[in-house]
Tab-separated table of C-alpha atoms and ligand atoms in Angstrom:
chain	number	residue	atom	x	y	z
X	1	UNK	CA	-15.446	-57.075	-10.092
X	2	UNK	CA	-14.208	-53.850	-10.270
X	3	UNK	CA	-10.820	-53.066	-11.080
X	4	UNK	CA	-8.120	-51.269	-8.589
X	5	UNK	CA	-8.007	-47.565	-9.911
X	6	UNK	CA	-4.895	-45.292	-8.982
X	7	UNK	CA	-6.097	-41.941	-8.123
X	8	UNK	CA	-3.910	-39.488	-10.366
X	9	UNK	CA	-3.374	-35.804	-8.830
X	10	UNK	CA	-4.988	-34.096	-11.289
X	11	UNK	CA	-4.047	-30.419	-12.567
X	12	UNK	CA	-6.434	-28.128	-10.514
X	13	UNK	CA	-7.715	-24.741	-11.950
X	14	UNK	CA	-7.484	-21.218	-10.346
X	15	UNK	CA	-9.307	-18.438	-11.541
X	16	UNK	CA	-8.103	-14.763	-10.207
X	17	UNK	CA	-10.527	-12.430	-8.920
X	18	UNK	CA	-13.334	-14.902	-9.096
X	19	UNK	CA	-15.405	-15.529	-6.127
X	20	UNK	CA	-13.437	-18.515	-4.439
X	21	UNK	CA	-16.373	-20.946	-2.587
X	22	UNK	CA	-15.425	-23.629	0.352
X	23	UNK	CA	-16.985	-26.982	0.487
X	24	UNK	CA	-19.647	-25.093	2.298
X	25	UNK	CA	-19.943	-23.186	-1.109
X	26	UNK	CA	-19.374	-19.814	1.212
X	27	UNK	CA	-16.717	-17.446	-0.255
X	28	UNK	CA	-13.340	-17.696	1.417
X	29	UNK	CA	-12.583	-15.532	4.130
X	30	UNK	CA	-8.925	-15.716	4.380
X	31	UNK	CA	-7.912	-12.388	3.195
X	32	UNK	CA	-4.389	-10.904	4.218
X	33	UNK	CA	-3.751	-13.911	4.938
X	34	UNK	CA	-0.790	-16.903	5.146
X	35	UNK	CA	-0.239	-20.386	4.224
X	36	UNK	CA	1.475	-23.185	6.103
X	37	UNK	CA	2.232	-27.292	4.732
X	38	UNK	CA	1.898	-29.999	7.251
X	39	UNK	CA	2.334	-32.929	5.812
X	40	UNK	CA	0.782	-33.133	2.588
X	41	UNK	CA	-1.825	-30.233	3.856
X	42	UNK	CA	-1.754	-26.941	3.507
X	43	UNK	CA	-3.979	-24.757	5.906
X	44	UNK	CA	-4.333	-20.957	4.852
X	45	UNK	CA	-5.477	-18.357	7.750
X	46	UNK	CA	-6.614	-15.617	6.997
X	47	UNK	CA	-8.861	-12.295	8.326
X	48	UNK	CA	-12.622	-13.604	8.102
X	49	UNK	CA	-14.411	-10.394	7.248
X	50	UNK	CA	-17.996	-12.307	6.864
X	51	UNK	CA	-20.943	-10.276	7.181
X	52	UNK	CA	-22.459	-12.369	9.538
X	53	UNK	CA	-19.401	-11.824	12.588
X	54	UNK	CA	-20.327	-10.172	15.592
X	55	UNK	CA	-18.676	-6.505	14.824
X	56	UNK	CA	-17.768	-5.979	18.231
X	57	UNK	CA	-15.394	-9.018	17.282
X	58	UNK	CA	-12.451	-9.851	15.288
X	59	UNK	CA	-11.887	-12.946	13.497
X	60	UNK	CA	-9.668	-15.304	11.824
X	61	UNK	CA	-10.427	-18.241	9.782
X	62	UNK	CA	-8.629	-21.776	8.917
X	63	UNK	CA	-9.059	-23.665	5.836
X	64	UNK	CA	-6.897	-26.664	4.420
X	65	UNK	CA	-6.508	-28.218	1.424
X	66	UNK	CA	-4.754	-31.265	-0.144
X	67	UNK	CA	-4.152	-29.743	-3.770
X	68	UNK	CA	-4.348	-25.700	-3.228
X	69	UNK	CA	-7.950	-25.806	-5.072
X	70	UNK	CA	-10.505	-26.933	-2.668
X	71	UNK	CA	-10.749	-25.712	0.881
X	72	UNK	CA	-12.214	-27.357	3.685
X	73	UNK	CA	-13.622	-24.885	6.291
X	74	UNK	CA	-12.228	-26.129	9.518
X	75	UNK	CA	-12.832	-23.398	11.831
X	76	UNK	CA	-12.867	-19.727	12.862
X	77	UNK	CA	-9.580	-20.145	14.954
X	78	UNK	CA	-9.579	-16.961	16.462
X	79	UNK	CA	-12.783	-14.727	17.721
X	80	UNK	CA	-11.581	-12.352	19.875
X	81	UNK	CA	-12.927	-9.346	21.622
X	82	UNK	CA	-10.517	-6.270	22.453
X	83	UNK	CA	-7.952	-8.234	23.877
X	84	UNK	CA	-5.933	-5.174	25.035
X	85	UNK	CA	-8.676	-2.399	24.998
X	86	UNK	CA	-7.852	-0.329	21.926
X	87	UNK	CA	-11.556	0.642	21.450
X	88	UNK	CA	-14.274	0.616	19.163
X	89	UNK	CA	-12.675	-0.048	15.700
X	90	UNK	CA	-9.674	-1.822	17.001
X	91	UNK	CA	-8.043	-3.904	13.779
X	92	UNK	CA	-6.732	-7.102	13.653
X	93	UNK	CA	-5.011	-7.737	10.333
X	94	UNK	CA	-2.380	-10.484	8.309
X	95	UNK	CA	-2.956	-12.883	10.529
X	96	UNK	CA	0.135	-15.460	10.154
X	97	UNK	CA	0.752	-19.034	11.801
X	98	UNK	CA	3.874	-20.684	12.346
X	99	UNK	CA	3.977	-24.426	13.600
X	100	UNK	CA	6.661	-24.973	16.078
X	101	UNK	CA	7.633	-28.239	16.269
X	102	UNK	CA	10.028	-28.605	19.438
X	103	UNK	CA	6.859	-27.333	21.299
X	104	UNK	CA	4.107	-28.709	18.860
X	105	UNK	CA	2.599	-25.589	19.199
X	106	UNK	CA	0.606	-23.487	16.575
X	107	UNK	CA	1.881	-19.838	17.076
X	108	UNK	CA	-0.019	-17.047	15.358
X	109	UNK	CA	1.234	-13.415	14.763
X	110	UNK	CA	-0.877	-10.658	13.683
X	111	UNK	CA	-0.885	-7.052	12.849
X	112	UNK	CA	-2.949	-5.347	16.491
X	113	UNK	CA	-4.071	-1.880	16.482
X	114	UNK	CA	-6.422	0.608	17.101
X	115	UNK	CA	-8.843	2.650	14.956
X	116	UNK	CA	-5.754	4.931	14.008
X	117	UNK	CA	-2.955	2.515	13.562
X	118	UNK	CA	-1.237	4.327	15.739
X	119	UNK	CA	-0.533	1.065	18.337
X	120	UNK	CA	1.357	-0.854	15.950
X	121	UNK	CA	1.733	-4.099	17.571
X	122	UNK	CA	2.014	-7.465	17.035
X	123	UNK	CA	-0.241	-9.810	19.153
X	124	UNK	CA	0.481	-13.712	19.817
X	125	UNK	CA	-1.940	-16.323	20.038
X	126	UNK	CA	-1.092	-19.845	20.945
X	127	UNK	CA	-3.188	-23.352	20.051
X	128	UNK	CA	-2.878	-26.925	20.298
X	129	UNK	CA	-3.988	-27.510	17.278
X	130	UNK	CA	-3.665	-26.436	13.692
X	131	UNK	CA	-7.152	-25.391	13.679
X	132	UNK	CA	-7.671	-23.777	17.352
X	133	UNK	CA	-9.011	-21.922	18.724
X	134	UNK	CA	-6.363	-19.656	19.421
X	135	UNK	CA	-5.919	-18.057	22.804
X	136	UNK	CA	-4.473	-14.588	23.119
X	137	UNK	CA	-0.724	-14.266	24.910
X	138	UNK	CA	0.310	-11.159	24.724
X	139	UNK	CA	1.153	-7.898	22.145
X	140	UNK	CA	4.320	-6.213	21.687
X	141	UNK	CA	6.364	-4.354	19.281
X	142	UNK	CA	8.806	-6.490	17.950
X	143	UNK	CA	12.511	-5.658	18.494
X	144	UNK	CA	10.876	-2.177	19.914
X	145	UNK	CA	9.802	-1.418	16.871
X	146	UNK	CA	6.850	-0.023	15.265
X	147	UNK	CA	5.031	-2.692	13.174
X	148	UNK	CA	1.944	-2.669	10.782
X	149	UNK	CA	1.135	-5.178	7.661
X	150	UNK	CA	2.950	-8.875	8.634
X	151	UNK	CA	3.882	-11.372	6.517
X	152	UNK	CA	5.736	-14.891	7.670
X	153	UNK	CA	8.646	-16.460	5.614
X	154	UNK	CA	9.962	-20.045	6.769
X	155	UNK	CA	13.068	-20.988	5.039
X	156	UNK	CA	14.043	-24.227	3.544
X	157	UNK	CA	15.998	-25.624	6.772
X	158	UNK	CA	12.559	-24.625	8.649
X	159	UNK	CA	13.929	-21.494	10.360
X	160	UNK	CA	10.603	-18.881	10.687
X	161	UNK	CA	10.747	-15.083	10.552
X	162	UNK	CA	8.585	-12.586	10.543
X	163	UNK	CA	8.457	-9.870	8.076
X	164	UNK	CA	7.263	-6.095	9.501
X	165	UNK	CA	6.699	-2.799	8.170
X	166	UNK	CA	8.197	-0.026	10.231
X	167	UNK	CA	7.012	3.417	8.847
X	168	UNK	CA	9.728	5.915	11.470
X	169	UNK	CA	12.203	3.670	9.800
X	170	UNK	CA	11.023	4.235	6.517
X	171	UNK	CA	11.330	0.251	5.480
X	172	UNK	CA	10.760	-3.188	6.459
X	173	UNK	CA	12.343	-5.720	8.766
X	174	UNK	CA	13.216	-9.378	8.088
X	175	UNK	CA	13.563	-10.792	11.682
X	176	UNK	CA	13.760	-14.346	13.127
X	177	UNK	CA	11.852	-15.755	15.850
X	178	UNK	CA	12.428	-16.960	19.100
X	179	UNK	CA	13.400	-20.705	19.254
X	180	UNK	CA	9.452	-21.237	21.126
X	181	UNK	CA	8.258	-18.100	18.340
X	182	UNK	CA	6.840	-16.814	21.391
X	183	UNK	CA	9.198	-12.985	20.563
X	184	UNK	CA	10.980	-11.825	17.772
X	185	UNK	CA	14.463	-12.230	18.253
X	186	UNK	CA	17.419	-11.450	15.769
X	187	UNK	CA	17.117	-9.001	12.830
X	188	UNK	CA	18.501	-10.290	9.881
X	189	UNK	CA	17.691	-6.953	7.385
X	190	UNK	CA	15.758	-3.794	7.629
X	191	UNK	CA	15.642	-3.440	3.762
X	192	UNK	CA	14.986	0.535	3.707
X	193	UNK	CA	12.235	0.607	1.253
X	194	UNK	CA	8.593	1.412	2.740
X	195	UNK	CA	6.569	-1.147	1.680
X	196	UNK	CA	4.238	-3.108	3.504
X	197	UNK	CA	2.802	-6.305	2.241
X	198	UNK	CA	5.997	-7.866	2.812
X	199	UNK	CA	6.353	-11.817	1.444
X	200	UNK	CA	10.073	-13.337	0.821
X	201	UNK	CA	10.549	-16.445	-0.648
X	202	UNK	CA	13.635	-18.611	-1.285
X	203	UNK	CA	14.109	-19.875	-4.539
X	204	UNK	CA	17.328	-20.958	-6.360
X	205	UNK	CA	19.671	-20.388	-3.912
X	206	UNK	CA	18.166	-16.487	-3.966
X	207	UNK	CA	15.582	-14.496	-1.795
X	208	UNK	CA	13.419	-12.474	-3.566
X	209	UNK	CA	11.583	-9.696	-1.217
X	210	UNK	CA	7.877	-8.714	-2.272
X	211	UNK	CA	6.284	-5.613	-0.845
X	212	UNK	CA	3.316	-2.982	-1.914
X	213	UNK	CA	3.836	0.957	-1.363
X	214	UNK	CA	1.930	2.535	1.228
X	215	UNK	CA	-1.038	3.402	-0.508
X	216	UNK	CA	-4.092	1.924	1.886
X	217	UNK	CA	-6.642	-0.410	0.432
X	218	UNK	CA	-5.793	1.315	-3.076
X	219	UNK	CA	-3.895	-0.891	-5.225
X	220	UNK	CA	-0.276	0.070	-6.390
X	221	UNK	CA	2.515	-1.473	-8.307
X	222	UNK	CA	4.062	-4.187	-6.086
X	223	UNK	CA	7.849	-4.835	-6.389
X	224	UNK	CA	10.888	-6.764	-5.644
X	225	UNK	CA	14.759	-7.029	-4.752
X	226	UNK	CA	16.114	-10.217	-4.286
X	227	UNK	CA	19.675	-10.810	-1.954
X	228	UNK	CA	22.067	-13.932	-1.969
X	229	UNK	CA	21.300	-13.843	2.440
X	230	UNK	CA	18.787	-12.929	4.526
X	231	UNK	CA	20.827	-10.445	5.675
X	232	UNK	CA	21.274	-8.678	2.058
X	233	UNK	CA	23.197	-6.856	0.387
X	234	UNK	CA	19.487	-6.101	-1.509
X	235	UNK	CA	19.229	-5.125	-5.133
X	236	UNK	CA	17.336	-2.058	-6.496
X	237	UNK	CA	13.803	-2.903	-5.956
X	238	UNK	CA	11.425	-3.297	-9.321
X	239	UNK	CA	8.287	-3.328	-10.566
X	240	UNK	CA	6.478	-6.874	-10.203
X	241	UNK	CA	4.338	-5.998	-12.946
X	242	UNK	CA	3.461	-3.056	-15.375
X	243	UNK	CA	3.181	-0.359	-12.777
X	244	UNK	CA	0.074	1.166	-14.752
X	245	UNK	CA	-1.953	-1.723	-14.070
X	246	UNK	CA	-0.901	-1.739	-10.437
X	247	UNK	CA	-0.691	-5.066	-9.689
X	248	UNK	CA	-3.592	-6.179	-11.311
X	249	UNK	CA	-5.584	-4.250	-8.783
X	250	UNK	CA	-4.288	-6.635	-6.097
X	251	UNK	CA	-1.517	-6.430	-3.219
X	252	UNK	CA	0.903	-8.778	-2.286
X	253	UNK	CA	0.545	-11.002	1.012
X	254	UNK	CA	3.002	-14.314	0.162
X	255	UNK	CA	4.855	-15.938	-2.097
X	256	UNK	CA	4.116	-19.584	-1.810
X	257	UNK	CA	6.361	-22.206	-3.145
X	258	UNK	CA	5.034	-25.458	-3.929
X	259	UNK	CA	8.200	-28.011	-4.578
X	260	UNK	CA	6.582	-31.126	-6.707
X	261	UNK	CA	7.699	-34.152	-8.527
X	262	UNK	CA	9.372	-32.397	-11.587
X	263	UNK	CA	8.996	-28.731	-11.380
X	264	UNK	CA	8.486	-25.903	-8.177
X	265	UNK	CA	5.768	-23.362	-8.760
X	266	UNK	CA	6.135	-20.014	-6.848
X	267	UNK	CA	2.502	-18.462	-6.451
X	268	UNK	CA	1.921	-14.735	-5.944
X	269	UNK	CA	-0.965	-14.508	-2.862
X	270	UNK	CA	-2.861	-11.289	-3.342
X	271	UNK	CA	-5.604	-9.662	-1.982
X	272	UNK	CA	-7.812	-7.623	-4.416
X	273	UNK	CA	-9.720	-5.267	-1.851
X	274	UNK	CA	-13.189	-3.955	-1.708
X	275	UNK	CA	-13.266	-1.630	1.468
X	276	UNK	CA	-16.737	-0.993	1.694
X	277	UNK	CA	-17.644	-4.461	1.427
X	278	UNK	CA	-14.508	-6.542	2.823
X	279	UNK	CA	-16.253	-10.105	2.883
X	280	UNK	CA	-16.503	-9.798	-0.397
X	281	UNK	CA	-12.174	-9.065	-1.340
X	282	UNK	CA	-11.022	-11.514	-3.691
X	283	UNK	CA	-7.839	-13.366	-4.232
X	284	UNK	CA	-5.284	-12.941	-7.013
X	285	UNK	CA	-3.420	-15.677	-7.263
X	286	UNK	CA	-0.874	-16.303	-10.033
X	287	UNK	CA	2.543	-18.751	-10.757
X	288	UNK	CA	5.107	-15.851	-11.221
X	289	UNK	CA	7.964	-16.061	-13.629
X	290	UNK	CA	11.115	-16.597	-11.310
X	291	UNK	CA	14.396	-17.297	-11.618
X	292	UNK	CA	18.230	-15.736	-12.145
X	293	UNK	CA	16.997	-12.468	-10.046
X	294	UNK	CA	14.013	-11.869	-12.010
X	295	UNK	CA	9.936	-12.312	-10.959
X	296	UNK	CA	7.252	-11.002	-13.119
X	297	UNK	CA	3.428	-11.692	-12.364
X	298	UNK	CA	1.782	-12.487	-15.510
X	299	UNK	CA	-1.450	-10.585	-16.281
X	300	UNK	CA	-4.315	-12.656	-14.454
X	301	UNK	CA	-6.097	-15.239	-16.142
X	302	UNK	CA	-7.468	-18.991	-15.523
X	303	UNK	CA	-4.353	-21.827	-14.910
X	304	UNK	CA	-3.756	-24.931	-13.456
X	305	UNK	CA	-1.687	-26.546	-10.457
X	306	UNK	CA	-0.834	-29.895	-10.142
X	307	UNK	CA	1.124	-30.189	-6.794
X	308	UNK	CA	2.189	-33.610	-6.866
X	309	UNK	CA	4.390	-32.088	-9.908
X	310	UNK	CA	4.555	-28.807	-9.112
X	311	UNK	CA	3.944	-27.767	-12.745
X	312	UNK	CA	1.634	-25.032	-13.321
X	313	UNK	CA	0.327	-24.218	-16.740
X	314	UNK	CA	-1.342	-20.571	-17.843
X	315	UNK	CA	-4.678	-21.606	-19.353
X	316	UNK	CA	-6.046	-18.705	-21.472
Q	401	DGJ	C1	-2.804	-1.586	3.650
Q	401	DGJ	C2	-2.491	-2.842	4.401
Q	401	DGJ	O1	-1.716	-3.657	3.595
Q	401	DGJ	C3	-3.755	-3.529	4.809
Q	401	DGJ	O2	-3.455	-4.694	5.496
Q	401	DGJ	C4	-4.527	-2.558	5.670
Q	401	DGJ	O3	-3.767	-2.256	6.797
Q	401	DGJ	C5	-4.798	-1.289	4.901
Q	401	DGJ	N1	-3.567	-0.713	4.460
Q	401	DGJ	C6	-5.544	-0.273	5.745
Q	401	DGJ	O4	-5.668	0.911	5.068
């Protein structure tokens, strides 16, 4: 006989900058990318650079996961060709997906362009399901404005906005969607600081603001201002990190808060680019310090998640 054995959530390890396999053992090709919970799943999308996609095309790629650890390849959601002509070169970047329940929809935003950036669009895809495929809708520029690098934020009572950087303005927007997050409808801050990158997160009853400057695929020293509402006042931004180490050589794309048994762990997503060879950009993920208007990302190194907690522990 054997006897019953309870399956404890154990603490899962992360290692920054590593090469980050699937259960296919394929490196994760999710970069500028966004996480969403369902349930007790989380699926991350993502830009699927892999060396093996048709270059004419552009791609996007779902994984999920039950502890934040392991990923499950579940599809490339999106493989689109030129959906509005911009050309040879055309860029399709930060993909983000918001579930809409009323609807039970799966709406995805992303950052559309052309070779130049100088479309700066959003495009829409729609799915039935979490993990597509995605059909194109449409591409504007939200609330008329120009928009660039994306980034999602859905607050605790499940409202969804979009975040979007807006270079003639000089800053970035924090708008909310659309009750069917078909458009972009209500600005609630254009927080006049040009950063792109943009992640918010809501944590103790304050919303810290993430963004990197507007340095390319070169990595700079991400910071943050935090505001009681949506709609600010906003503090002085600061430096996330030492500024000479420039973000560990990664740039911000989310702030992900995992909300456990005893403790909540915010996570700082970021990408850690290699231009000339994209498929190959690694993650830098890391719990940040948070709390009475302060975040710091400690210096990279190997930790542990348990997210039936939510306590995270720095390893070595
Ligand atoms: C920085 C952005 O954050 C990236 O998403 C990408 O658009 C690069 N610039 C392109 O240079």
């Amino acid at each position: 006989m054997f006897a019953a054995v309870t399956l404890m959530a154990a603490p899962q390890t992360f290692r920054p900058g590593d090469v980050w396999l699937d259960n296919r053992d394929r490196h994760i090709q999710a970069h500028g990318g966004g996480i969403i919970k369902l349930g007790d799943t989380w699926y991350w999308f993502g830009e699927d650079r892999g060396r093996d996609n048709d270059p004419e095309r552009r791609y996007v790629a779902c994984y999920s996961s039950k502890d934040l650890a392991h990923w499950t390849f579940r599809n490339q959601v999106v493989r689109w060709s030129d959906p509005e002509n911009l050309g040879p070169h055309w860029v399709l970047e930060r993909p983000k997906v918001f579930y809409n329940a009323k609807a039970k929809k799966y709406v995805m935003y992303l950052h559309l362009d052309d070779a130049k950036y100088k479309v700066a669009r959003v495009a829409v895809g729609v799915s039935d399901k979490v993990d597509g495929d995605f059909t194109f809708v449409k591409s504007f520029r939200p609330l008329g404005q120009e928009s660039r690098d994306i980034g999602q934020f859905i607050d605790d009572d499940g409202a969804a906005y979009l975040i979007f950087e807006d270079r003639p303005a000089k800053g970035f927007h924090i708008a909310k969607l659309s009750d069917d997050y078909l458009t972009v409808e209500r600005e609630m801050s254009l927080i006049k600081a040009p950063l792109e990158g943009g992640a918010v997160v809501h944590y103790q009853g304050l919303y810290y603001a993430v963004g990197s400057a507007l340095t390319g695929w070169d990595p700079n020293p991400n910071k943050y201002a935090t505001a009681k509402s949506l709609e600010g006042p906003w503090s002085e931004f600061r430096d996330i990190a030492p500024p000479e180490t420039r973000t560990y050589g990664s740039q911000s794309t989310m702030l992900l808060k995992v909300v456990g048994s005893q403790a909540t762990t915010v996570i700082f997503l970021g990408d850690i680019w290699r231009p000339k060879t994209q498929w190959d950009s690694r993650y830098l993920w890391m719990p940040v310090e948070i709390g009475d208007g302060k975040l710091a990302l400690p210096a990279p190194r190997e930790w542990t998640l348990d997210v039936k907690t939510g306590r995270s522990a720095i390893v070595r």
